[in-house]
Tab-separated table of C-alpha atoms and ligand atoms in Angstrom:
chain	number	residue	atom	x	y	z
A	1	MET	CA	11.031	-0.161	17.191
A	2	ILE	CA	12.592	2.671	15.210
A	3	ALA	CA	15.064	4.918	16.979
A	4	VAL	CA	17.103	7.671	15.373
A	5	GLN	CA	19.908	9.617	17.029
A	6	GLY	CA	21.677	12.682	15.727
A	7	LEU	CA	20.306	12.107	12.243
A	8	SER	CA	21.538	14.757	9.782
A	9	LYS	CA	21.417	15.266	6.018
A	10	SER	CA	22.402	18.240	3.888
A	11	PHE	CA	21.793	18.834	0.201
A	12	GLY	CA	24.512	21.223	-0.885
A	13	GLY	CA	24.299	24.039	1.627
A	14	LEU	CA	20.775	23.161	2.749
A	15	ARG	CA	20.444	21.316	6.064
A	16	ALA	CA	17.350	19.273	5.273
A	17	VAL	CA	17.548	17.266	8.540
A	18	SER	CA	19.582	18.458	11.532
A	19	ASP	CA	20.590	16.400	14.532
A	20	LEU	CA	17.237	14.658	14.857
A	21	ASP	CA	16.460	12.257	17.711
A	22	PHE	CA	13.233	10.343	18.154
A	23	VAL	CA	11.849	6.945	19.028
A	24	ALA	CA	8.779	5.505	17.319
A	25	CYS	CA	6.615	3.656	19.794
A	26	ASP	CA	6.391	-0.085	19.528
A	27	GLY	CA	3.064	-1.181	18.117
A	28	GLY	CA	1.771	2.386	18.153
A	29	VAL	CA	1.310	5.219	15.688
A	30	THR	CA	3.959	7.948	15.538
A	31	SER	CA	3.168	10.892	13.276
A	32	ILE	CA	5.634	13.313	11.758
A	33	ILE	CA	4.148	16.671	10.882
A	34	GLY	CA	5.523	20.011	9.793
A	35	PRO	CA	5.246	22.549	6.996
A	36	ASN	CA	6.303	21.846	3.415
A	37	GLY	CA	10.065	21.459	3.158
A	38	ALA	CA	10.444	20.696	6.891
A	39	GLY	CA	12.406	17.534	6.075
A	40	LYS	CA	9.735	14.885	6.660
A	41	SER	CA	10.234	12.859	3.475
A	42	THR	CA	14.007	13.147	3.878
A	43	VAL	CA	13.710	11.583	7.343
A	44	PHE	CA	11.794	8.701	5.749
A	45	ASN	CA	14.441	8.319	3.051
A	46	LEU	CA	17.185	8.261	5.680
A	47	ILE	CA	15.420	5.628	7.775
A	48	ALA	CA	14.346	3.439	4.857
A	49	GLY	CA	17.763	3.478	3.195
A	50	SER	CA	16.978	5.558	0.095
A	51	LEU	CA	19.436	8.183	1.371
A	52	ARG	CA	22.535	7.806	3.508
A	53	PRO	CA	22.760	10.134	6.494
A	54	ASP	CA	25.726	12.513	6.804
A	55	ALA	CA	25.690	11.763	10.511
A	56	GLY	CA	23.637	9.888	13.039
A	57	ARG	CA	22.291	6.456	13.660
A	58	VAL	CA	19.136	4.519	12.796
A	59	GLU	CA	18.059	1.480	14.800
A	60	LEU	CA	15.381	-1.019	13.875
A	61	GLY	CA	14.299	-3.254	16.732
A	62	GLY	CA	17.481	-2.406	18.636
A	63	ARG	CA	19.762	-3.237	15.716
A	64	ASN	CA	21.973	-0.648	14.040
A	65	VAL	CA	20.741	-0.398	10.443
A	66	THR	CA	22.306	2.939	9.493
A	67	GLY	CA	23.092	3.124	5.792
A	68	LEU	CA	21.631	-0.291	4.893
A	69	PRO	CA	20.016	-0.355	1.457
A	70	PRO	CA	16.203	-0.500	1.103
A	71	HIS	CA	16.028	-4.204	0.242
A	72	ALA	CA	18.042	-5.147	3.330
A	73	LEU	CA	15.749	-3.058	5.499
A	74	ALA	CA	12.693	-4.619	3.865
A	75	ARG	CA	14.036	-8.038	4.789
A	76	LEU	CA	14.398	-6.861	8.384
A	77	GLY	CA	10.714	-5.934	8.429
A	78	LEU	CA	10.524	-2.324	7.290
A	79	ALA	CA	7.882	-1.398	4.709
A	80	ARG	CA	7.200	2.066	3.357
A	81	SER	CA	4.859	3.799	0.984
A	82	PHE	CA	5.964	6.787	-1.049
A	83	GLN	CA	4.462	10.233	-1.363
A	84	ILE	CA	4.225	9.485	-5.083
A	85	SER	CA	2.468	6.297	-6.101
A	86	ASN	CA	4.601	3.292	-6.965
A	87	LEU	CA	1.800	1.001	-8.136
A	88	PHE	CA	2.035	-0.925	-11.388
A	89	PHE	CA	-0.980	0.672	-13.050
A	90	GLY	CA	-1.201	-1.890	-15.864
A	91	LEU	CA	-1.399	-4.815	-13.427
A	92	THR	CA	-4.476	-5.795	-11.442
A	93	ALA	CA	-4.824	-5.035	-7.750
A	94	LEU	CA	-4.202	-8.725	-7.007
A	95	GLU	CA	-1.079	-8.850	-9.169
A	96	ASN	CA	0.300	-5.756	-7.451
A	97	VAL	CA	-0.118	-7.311	-4.007
A	98	ARG	CA	1.180	-10.690	-5.165
A	99	LEU	CA	4.358	-9.089	-6.495
A	100	ALA	CA	4.901	-7.221	-3.242
A	101	ALA	CA	4.408	-10.414	-1.236
A	102	GLN	CA	6.754	-12.311	-3.548
A	103	ALA	CA	9.489	-9.712	-3.256
A	104	GLN	CA	9.588	-10.155	0.504
A	105	THR	CA	9.010	-13.880	0.993
A	106	PRO	CA	12.118	-15.909	1.740
A	107	ARG	CA	12.382	-18.545	-0.968
A	108	ARG	CA	13.459	-21.297	1.372
A	109	ARG	CA	10.086	-21.269	3.147
A	110	PHE	CA	8.618	-22.978	0.090
A	111	LEU	CA	9.371	-26.445	-1.154
A	112	ALA	CA	8.000	-26.240	-4.644
A	113	ARG	CA	7.489	-23.411	-7.056
A	114	LEU	CA	3.809	-24.221	-7.483
A	115	ASP	CA	3.165	-24.291	-3.735
A	116	ARG	CA	4.911	-20.994	-3.432
A	117	GLU	CA	2.804	-19.484	-6.211
A	118	THR	CA	-0.450	-20.761	-4.671
A	119	ALA	CA	0.538	-19.502	-1.254
A	120	LEU	CA	1.423	-16.072	-2.633
A	121	VAL	CA	-1.907	-15.685	-4.429
A	122	GLU	CA	-3.816	-16.800	-1.341
A	123	GLN	CA	-1.851	-14.398	0.806
A	124	ALA	CA	-2.488	-11.587	-1.689
A	125	ARG	CA	-6.246	-12.297	-1.715
A	126	ALA	CA	-6.332	-12.313	2.077
A	127	VAL	CA	-4.582	-8.948	2.208
A	128	LEU	CA	-6.961	-7.439	-0.356
A	129	GLY	CA	-9.935	-8.729	1.636
A	130	GLU	CA	-8.619	-7.225	4.814
A	131	PHE	CA	-8.271	-3.858	3.091
A	132	GLY	CA	-11.788	-3.925	1.633
A	133	LEU	CA	-10.437	-4.376	-1.893
A	134	ALA	CA	-11.512	-7.984	-2.570
A	135	ASP	CA	-14.095	-6.938	-5.168
A	136	LEU	CA	-11.439	-5.013	-7.075
A	137	ALA	CA	-8.867	-7.833	-7.137
A	138	ASP	CA	-9.037	-8.285	-10.904
A	139	GLU	CA	-9.279	-4.599	-11.849
A	140	PRO	CA	-6.188	-2.944	-13.296
A	141	ALA	CA	-4.791	-0.588	-10.653
A	142	ALA	CA	-5.246	2.271	-13.131
A	143	ASN	CA	-9.053	1.843	-12.923
A	144	LEU	CA	-9.240	2.204	-9.145
A	145	SER	CA	-10.373	5.446	-7.531
A	146	HIS	CA	-7.643	7.593	-6.027
A	147	GLY	CA	-8.649	6.535	-2.516
A	148	ASP	CA	-8.618	2.847	-3.440
A	149	GLN	CA	-5.200	3.251	-5.079
A	150	ARG	CA	-3.740	4.716	-1.917
A	151	ARG	CA	-5.370	1.968	0.117
A	152	LEU	CA	-3.888	-0.590	-2.266
A	153	GLU	CA	-0.448	0.907	-1.638
A	154	ILE	CA	-0.849	0.330	2.098
A	155	ALA	CA	-2.016	-3.207	1.301
A	156	LEU	CA	1.189	-3.746	-0.737
A	157	CYS	CA	3.238	-2.682	2.257
A	158	MET	CA	1.359	-5.035	4.576
A	159	ALA	CA	1.696	-7.965	2.169
A	160	SER	CA	5.278	-8.389	3.338
A	161	GLN	CA	4.095	-8.680	6.973
A	162	PRO	CA	6.392	-5.925	8.181
A	163	ARG	CA	7.213	-4.969	11.760
A	164	VAL	CA	7.359	-1.284	10.875
A	165	LEU	CA	5.088	0.460	8.378
A	166	MET	CA	6.099	3.915	7.138
A	167	LEU	CA	3.473	5.913	5.252
A	168	ASP	CA	4.288	9.198	3.518
A	169	GLU	CA	1.122	11.297	3.264
A	170	PRO	CA	-1.295	8.385	2.782
A	171	THR	CA	-4.335	10.680	2.533
A	172	GLN	CA	-2.886	13.140	0.023
A	173	GLY	CA	-5.573	14.047	-2.506
A	174	MET	CA	-8.255	12.056	-0.717
A	175	SER	CA	-11.844	13.112	-0.065
A	176	PRO	CA	-12.909	13.530	3.587
A	177	ALA	CA	-14.730	10.182	3.434
A	178	GLU	CA	-11.665	8.418	2.029
A	179	THR	CA	-9.522	10.068	4.724
A	180	ARG	CA	-11.841	8.731	7.433
A	181	ALA	CA	-11.504	5.237	5.977
A	182	VAL	CA	-7.695	5.508	6.157
A	183	ASP	CA	-8.036	6.738	9.736
A	184	ALA	CA	-9.919	3.535	10.647
A	185	LEU	CA	-7.458	1.427	8.664
A	186	ILE	CA	-4.353	2.823	10.383
A	187	ARG	CA	-5.946	2.368	13.792
A	188	SER	CA	-6.721	-1.240	12.938
A	189	LEU	CA	-3.098	-1.873	11.920
A	190	ALA	CA	-1.599	-0.407	15.086
A	191	GLY	CA	-0.739	-3.177	17.490
A	192	ARG	CA	0.161	-5.564	14.675
A	193	VAL	CA	2.770	-3.224	13.303
A	194	SER	CA	4.516	-0.053	14.461
A	195	VAL	CA	3.323	2.766	12.212
A	196	VAL	CA	5.262	5.913	11.376
A	197	VAL	CA	3.205	8.282	9.276
A	198	ILE	CA	3.808	11.636	7.631
A	199	GLU	CA	0.446	13.312	7.473
A	200	HIS	CA	-0.873	16.753	6.616
A	201	ASP	CA	-4.443	16.279	7.813
A	202	ILE	CA	-4.189	17.585	11.376
A	203	ASP	CA	-7.508	16.129	12.461
A	204	LEU	CA	-6.356	12.704	11.301
A	205	VAL	CA	-3.009	13.131	13.094
A	206	MET	CA	-4.794	14.036	16.313
A	207	SER	CA	-7.088	11.052	16.032
A	208	ILE	CA	-4.638	8.271	15.134
A	209	SER	CA	-1.371	9.181	16.861
A	210	ASP	CA	0.131	7.986	20.084
A	211	ARG	CA	2.986	10.440	19.616
A	212	VAL	CA	3.521	13.376	17.302
A	213	ILE	CA	6.863	14.774	16.194
A	214	VAL	CA	6.790	18.274	14.780
A	215	LEU	CA	9.586	19.125	12.347
A	216	HIS	CA	10.486	22.646	11.373
A	217	GLN	CA	13.404	23.489	9.099
A	218	GLY	CA	14.923	20.061	9.596
A	219	ARG	CA	14.832	20.180	13.377
A	220	LYS	CA	12.495	18.741	15.954
A	221	LEU	CA	10.395	21.643	17.128
A	222	PHE	CA	8.219	19.622	19.495
A	223	GLU	CA	7.329	16.089	20.460
A	224	GLY	CA	4.436	14.883	22.529
A	225	THR	CA	0.950	13.461	22.633
A	226	PRO	CA	-1.632	14.948	20.270
A	227	ALA	CA	-3.054	16.987	23.144
A	228	GLU	CA	0.380	18.345	24.056
A	229	VAL	CA	1.029	19.303	20.429
A	230	ARG	CA	-2.292	21.125	20.248
A	231	GLY	CA	-1.426	22.997	23.436
A	232	SER	CA	2.045	24.062	22.326
A	233	ASP	CA	2.526	27.757	21.574
A	234	ALA	CA	5.708	27.017	19.628
A	235	VAL	CA	3.861	24.615	17.334
A	236	ARG	CA	0.983	26.995	16.860
A	237	ASP	CA	3.307	29.846	15.958
A	238	ALA	CA	5.459	27.842	13.583
A	239	TYR	CA	2.861	25.685	11.988
A	240	LEU	CA	-0.692	25.129	13.098
A	241	GLY	CA	-1.784	28.740	13.119
A	242	ALA	CA	-0.089	29.961	9.994
A	243	GLU	CA	-0.347	26.859	7.865
A	244	HIS	CA	-3.268	24.849	9.140
A	245	GLY	CA	-3.669	21.928	6.781
A	246	ALA	CA	-0.345	22.374	5.008
A	247	ALA	CA	2.211	19.575	5.009
B	301	ADP	N1	17.202	14.889	-3.258
B	301	ADP	C1	17.229	16.171	-2.889
B	301	ADP	N2	18.129	17.039	-3.398
B	301	ADP	C2	18.155	18.318	-3.018
B	301	ADP	N3	17.322	18.864	-2.112
B	301	ADP	C3	16.384	18.061	-1.570
B	301	ADP	C4	16.288	16.681	-1.923
B	301	ADP	N4	15.262	16.124	-1.208
B	301	ADP	C5	14.758	17.114	-0.451
B	301	ADP	N5	15.421	18.274	-0.666
B	301	ADP	C6	15.178	19.556	0.029
B	301	ADP	O1	15.222	19.294	1.421
B	301	ADP	C7	14.195	19.998	2.109
B	301	ADP	C8	13.306	19.029	2.815
B	301	ADP	O2	12.546	18.315	1.844
B	301	ADP	P1	11.519	17.171	2.225
B	301	ADP	O3	12.171	16.217	3.154
B	301	ADP	O4	10.963	16.632	0.966
B	301	ADP	O5	10.404	17.997	3.032
B	301	ADP	P2	8.896	17.612	3.391
B	301	ADP	O6	8.669	16.172	3.085
B	301	ADP	O7	8.804	17.936	4.860
B	301	ADP	O8	8.029	18.530	2.586
B	301	ADP	C9	13.480	20.836	1.049
B	301	ADP	O9	14.058	22.118	1.066
B	301	ADP	C10	13.784	20.096	-0.214
B	301	ADP	O10	13.772	20.992	-1.326
B	302	MG	MG1	7.315	15.205	1.794
């Protein structure tokens, strides 16, 4: 669903991402792991159009989308969450989801403004329900627990019914119980959507991923199944041993 070839990006003299190739499995979960500064968020920015690559190619569903801006990619079915929250804290959970759904819905699908509004609210309620947030629909986002806020962000992404969902550290700052809930949530989404996730919780990565890509200093150090990653000496030396739990 997502394929990158030769992807490279430098900031000044720093090669943040170097000649990266990978394919994210269709309908599966692909995780990107690696120590702090490895280039994970930059890879997301390059794929999702927030940054233009210096070199390389990004394909979405077989189509060359290199250098397209974020809104164009969103229209082609790519949704992403950010490492830093982008919720509207003064709006309710429902209003946040409704806005996200509205931003992505082609206007021509709706005949009348009122029908469109009703449909958007219904769609937003359905999404909240699916994410276990129905009871919090009318709460300002600011009042939600940290775990519920992060869950709401994933709900916002899914409101646009994307083909590809990219999540940057969705469990950052979460309690173990909240992390387990996200684990179950991501598994339940796989199949409906291709998920690419940056994650620092190694146990979660091992449990949810079909494939794992290990980045180190902007390069792909290793790629394989969770079991293969666990068994890799190179990964252990560069990452798992020294920095277990770091992202
Ligand atoms: N906009 C930017 N300008 C300059 N340097 C950046 C920028 N974004 C990231 N970097 C640098 O690129 C490297 C990779 O960063 P990042 O992709 O955020 O890593 P990760 O998400 O794996 O922690 C880091 O050294 C970081 O300081
Ligand atoms: Mg990052």
